[in-house]
Structures are given as C-alpha cells and as structure tokens.
Amino acid sequence: MRLVYRLTFPAEQINLVSPYLRESNSFLEFATLGDPDENLLPQFWVYGPERELLASRLANDRAVTDLSQHARCSDRVSYRVQWDLSADAVTPLAKLATTLHEQEATALFGRITPSEWLCLLHFSSRDAVIHFYTESGVSQPRLDHHTDLELKNHHP
C-alpha cells in the first residue's frame, strides 16, 4: 500500500487567488507543486463557468509575473505560470513545497476552491508523514490516509 494522504487546509492560509475565487464560480487544479528551486504550480487548469474571468483576474495578480495561455479545452483553460517568489502570497506555498521536497514527498493532485486547498500527497515513509505534518507551516492541517483505489475519487 502506498502512503497517500489527503491534506486539506483553509484557502486563506495561502492567499494565492483570493479574492478572485471568492468572486467567481470557478476553481483551480494542479498536478504538481513543482521543484522548490524552480517555479511553484508551473501549470494549472482553471475550471468552471467563469474560468475566463478568473484567468484574466489572475493575470493581474501581483504574485503572478507571467501568465500565458497554453491550451484550451471545452471545459477548462490550461496555463503555464511564472511566479514572483518574493511575493507575500507565494511565501507559504514555497515553504509547503520545500517541506514536501525535503521529505521526498510528491504532490499528486491538488484543487483550490474558494474555501479550501486539497492536495493528494505521496510519502516515502511514515516518518516523512509525521515530519511533514509538524514542519509544513500549515496551521491545523487535516491529513487523512488514502489507498491507491481512493485516488480515482479525487482525480478527474
């Protein structure tokens, strides 16, 4: 059995897209947090009926230095992003990604909604899970164990 966990925490803790998500009926998904030495959330997808509006708002966010449309599908817009790592909104995300990297953990999938971040994480050992929980910088995270079979319930 793989050590797959679902991490859930309030969106306010990494205020990356607020108030944009609060003002739209859309959400973001990502498949990796990336390498902490490079860009965080290098590619993400905007879903929902107001995805074009959300994407245009993100293009004007002070934490985003370059937002370019990469691909378009009928139900989502895919973007590749270059973040300004010195921006306040990105700092806690950088710490989260660095902690995952230190524990050799992988972010398999993530979803950002107006109220919460949800990440499916794969860890190499139980010790890595404990260390991540205490060192991630996320206050009061909810970390729930999952099996491989449950992954299909979270990934599109």
Protein backbone atom coordinates (compact mmCIF):
# COMPACT_ATOMS: atom_id res chain seq x y z
CA MET A 1 0.00 0.00 0.00
CA ARG A 2 1.31 3.43 -0.92
CA LEU A 3 1.43 6.16 1.70
CA VAL A 4 -1.04 8.50 0.05
CA TYR A 5 -2.61 11.23 2.18
CA ARG A 6 -5.15 13.95 1.55
CA LEU A 7 -4.09 17.31 3.01
CA THR A 8 -6.85 19.88 3.47
CA PHE A 9 -6.48 23.40 4.84
CA PRO A 10 -8.31 26.74 4.58
CA ALA A 11 -7.65 28.74 1.40
CA GLU A 12 -6.81 31.80 3.49
CA GLN A 13 -3.57 30.18 4.65
CA ILE A 14 -2.14 30.51 1.15
CA ASN A 15 -3.96 33.54 -0.13
CA LEU A 16 -2.80 32.98 -3.70
CA VAL A 17 -6.02 33.52 -5.59
CA SER A 18 -8.27 35.25 -3.08
CA PRO A 19 -10.41 37.27 -3.54
CA TYR A 20 -10.59 36.08 -7.15
CA LEU A 21 -12.02 32.65 -6.41
CA ARG A 22 -14.48 34.10 -3.90
CA GLU A 23 -15.89 36.32 -6.62
CA SER A 24 -16.27 33.59 -9.23
CA ASN A 25 -17.87 30.21 -9.66
CA SER A 26 -14.60 28.53 -10.67
CA PHE A 27 -11.71 26.60 -9.16
CA LEU A 28 -8.09 25.71 -9.95
CA GLU A 29 -6.48 22.30 -10.22
CA PHE A 30 -2.80 21.39 -10.37
CA ALA A 31 -0.88 18.17 -10.85
CA THR A 32 2.35 19.10 -9.07
CA LEU A 33 3.75 21.77 -6.80
CA GLY A 34 6.94 21.69 -8.84
CA ASP A 35 10.53 21.79 -7.68
CA PRO A 36 11.15 24.43 -4.99
CA ASP A 37 14.27 25.51 -6.91
CA GLU A 38 12.11 26.35 -9.91
CA ASN A 39 8.56 27.64 -10.26
CA LEU A 40 5.69 26.68 -7.98
CA LEU A 41 2.49 25.50 -9.62
CA PRO A 42 4.16 25.60 -13.05
CA GLN A 43 0.97 24.53 -14.75
CA PHE A 44 -2.62 24.70 -13.58
CA TRP A 45 -6.10 24.45 -15.03
CA VAL A 46 -8.99 26.83 -14.48
CA TYR A 47 -12.39 25.10 -14.37
CA GLY A 48 -15.92 26.41 -14.04
CA PRO A 49 -18.38 28.66 -15.88
CA GLU A 50 -16.35 31.77 -15.07
CA ARG A 51 -12.95 30.31 -15.95
CA GLU A 52 -12.10 33.03 -18.49
CA LEU A 53 -12.88 35.75 -15.95
CA LEU A 54 -10.80 34.04 -13.27
CA ALA A 55 -7.88 33.61 -15.67
CA SER A 56 -7.94 37.30 -16.58
CA ARG A 57 -8.01 38.26 -12.88
CA LEU A 58 -5.04 36.00 -12.17
CA ALA A 59 -3.14 37.71 -14.97
CA ASN A 60 -3.36 40.95 -12.96
CA ASP A 61 -2.40 39.41 -9.60
CA ARG A 62 0.76 40.89 -8.09
CA ALA A 63 2.08 37.39 -7.32
CA VAL A 64 1.96 36.36 -10.98
CA THR A 65 4.71 37.74 -13.17
CA ASP A 66 3.81 35.94 -16.37
CA LEU A 67 0.58 34.15 -17.23
CA SER A 68 0.34 32.71 -20.71
CA GLN A 69 -2.41 30.57 -22.14
CA HIS A 70 -1.06 27.15 -23.01
CA ALA A 71 -4.06 25.14 -24.20
CA ARG A 72 -7.81 25.47 -24.42
CA CYS A 73 -10.44 22.76 -23.96
CA SER A 74 -14.21 22.94 -23.84
CA ASP A 75 -14.43 22.77 -20.03
CA ARG A 76 -11.12 24.31 -18.85
CA VAL A 77 -8.29 26.64 -19.68
CA SER A 78 -4.72 25.48 -19.08
CA TYR A 79 -1.96 27.93 -18.16
CA ARG A 80 1.75 27.87 -17.51
CA VAL A 81 2.75 30.29 -14.77
CA GLN A 82 5.92 32.05 -13.65
CA TRP A 83 5.53 33.20 -10.02
CA ASP A 84 7.29 36.06 -8.31
CA LEU A 85 8.73 34.04 -5.43
CA SER A 86 9.27 37.17 -3.35
CA ALA A 87 5.54 37.96 -3.27
CA ASP A 88 3.79 37.53 0.08
CA ALA A 89 1.11 35.26 -1.36
CA VAL A 90 3.72 32.79 -2.61
CA THR A 91 5.85 32.57 0.55
CA PRO A 92 3.76 29.94 2.44
CA LEU A 93 3.35 27.95 -0.77
CA ALA A 94 7.13 27.92 -1.21
CA LYS A 95 7.57 26.63 2.36
CA LEU A 96 4.99 23.90 1.74
CA ALA A 97 6.74 22.81 -1.46
CA THR A 98 10.17 22.90 0.19
CA THR A 99 8.94 20.72 3.08
CA LEU A 100 7.48 18.22 0.62
CA HIS A 101 10.79 18.16 -1.26
CA GLU A 102 12.78 17.61 1.95
CA GLN A 103 10.59 14.61 2.81
CA GLU A 104 10.79 13.24 -0.74
CA ALA A 105 7.03 13.57 -0.98
CA THR A 106 5.10 14.14 -4.19
CA ALA A 107 2.03 16.28 -4.72
CA LEU A 108 -0.06 14.01 -6.94
CA PHE A 109 -3.04 16.29 -7.41
CA GLY A 110 -4.49 19.46 -5.96
CA ARG A 111 -7.64 21.53 -6.07
CA ILE A 112 -8.13 25.10 -4.86
CA THR A 113 -11.67 26.24 -4.17
CA PRO A 114 -12.96 29.45 -2.56
CA SER A 115 -12.84 27.79 0.87
CA GLU A 116 -10.01 25.23 0.84
CA TRP A 117 -6.90 23.74 -0.66
CA LEU A 118 -6.94 19.97 -1.13
CA CYS A 119 -3.74 18.10 -2.02
CA LEU A 120 -3.16 14.39 -2.51
CA LEU A 121 0.37 13.65 -1.35
CA HIS A 122 2.55 10.56 -1.66
CA PHE A 123 5.16 10.00 1.06
CA SER A 124 8.09 7.55 1.15
CA SER A 125 7.66 6.59 4.84
CA ARG A 126 5.50 7.15 7.90
CA ASP A 127 8.32 9.19 9.45
CA ALA A 128 8.15 11.52 6.44
CA VAL A 129 4.41 11.96 7.01
CA ILE A 130 4.96 12.91 10.66
CA HIS A 131 7.78 15.31 9.82
CA PHE A 132 5.73 16.97 7.10
CA TYR A 133 2.77 17.38 9.43
CA THR A 134 4.87 19.16 12.04
CA GLU A 135 7.08 21.21 9.69
CA SER A 136 4.81 22.21 6.79
CA GLY A 137 3.92 25.64 8.15
CA VAL A 138 0.23 24.92 7.60
CA SER A 139 -1.66 25.53 10.82
CA GLN A 140 -4.12 22.84 11.86
CA PRO A 141 -3.89 20.80 8.67
CA ARG A 142 -6.21 17.86 8.17
CA LEU A 143 -4.22 14.88 6.91
CA ASP A 144 -6.24 11.76 6.01
CA HIS A 145 -4.78 8.45 4.80
CA HIS A 146 -5.91 7.11 1.43
CA THR A 147 -5.26 3.98 -0.59
CA ASP A 148 -4.49 3.80 -4.31
CA LEU A 149 -8.09 2.80 -5.01
CA GLU A 150 -9.40 6.01 -3.47
CA LEU A 151 -7.29 8.22 -5.76
CA LYS A 152 -9.81 7.85 -8.57
CA ASN A 153 -12.37 9.71 -6.44
CA HIS A 154 -10.24 12.87 -6.47
CA HIS A 155 -8.59 12.98 -9.88
CA PRO A 156 -10.64 13.89 -12.97
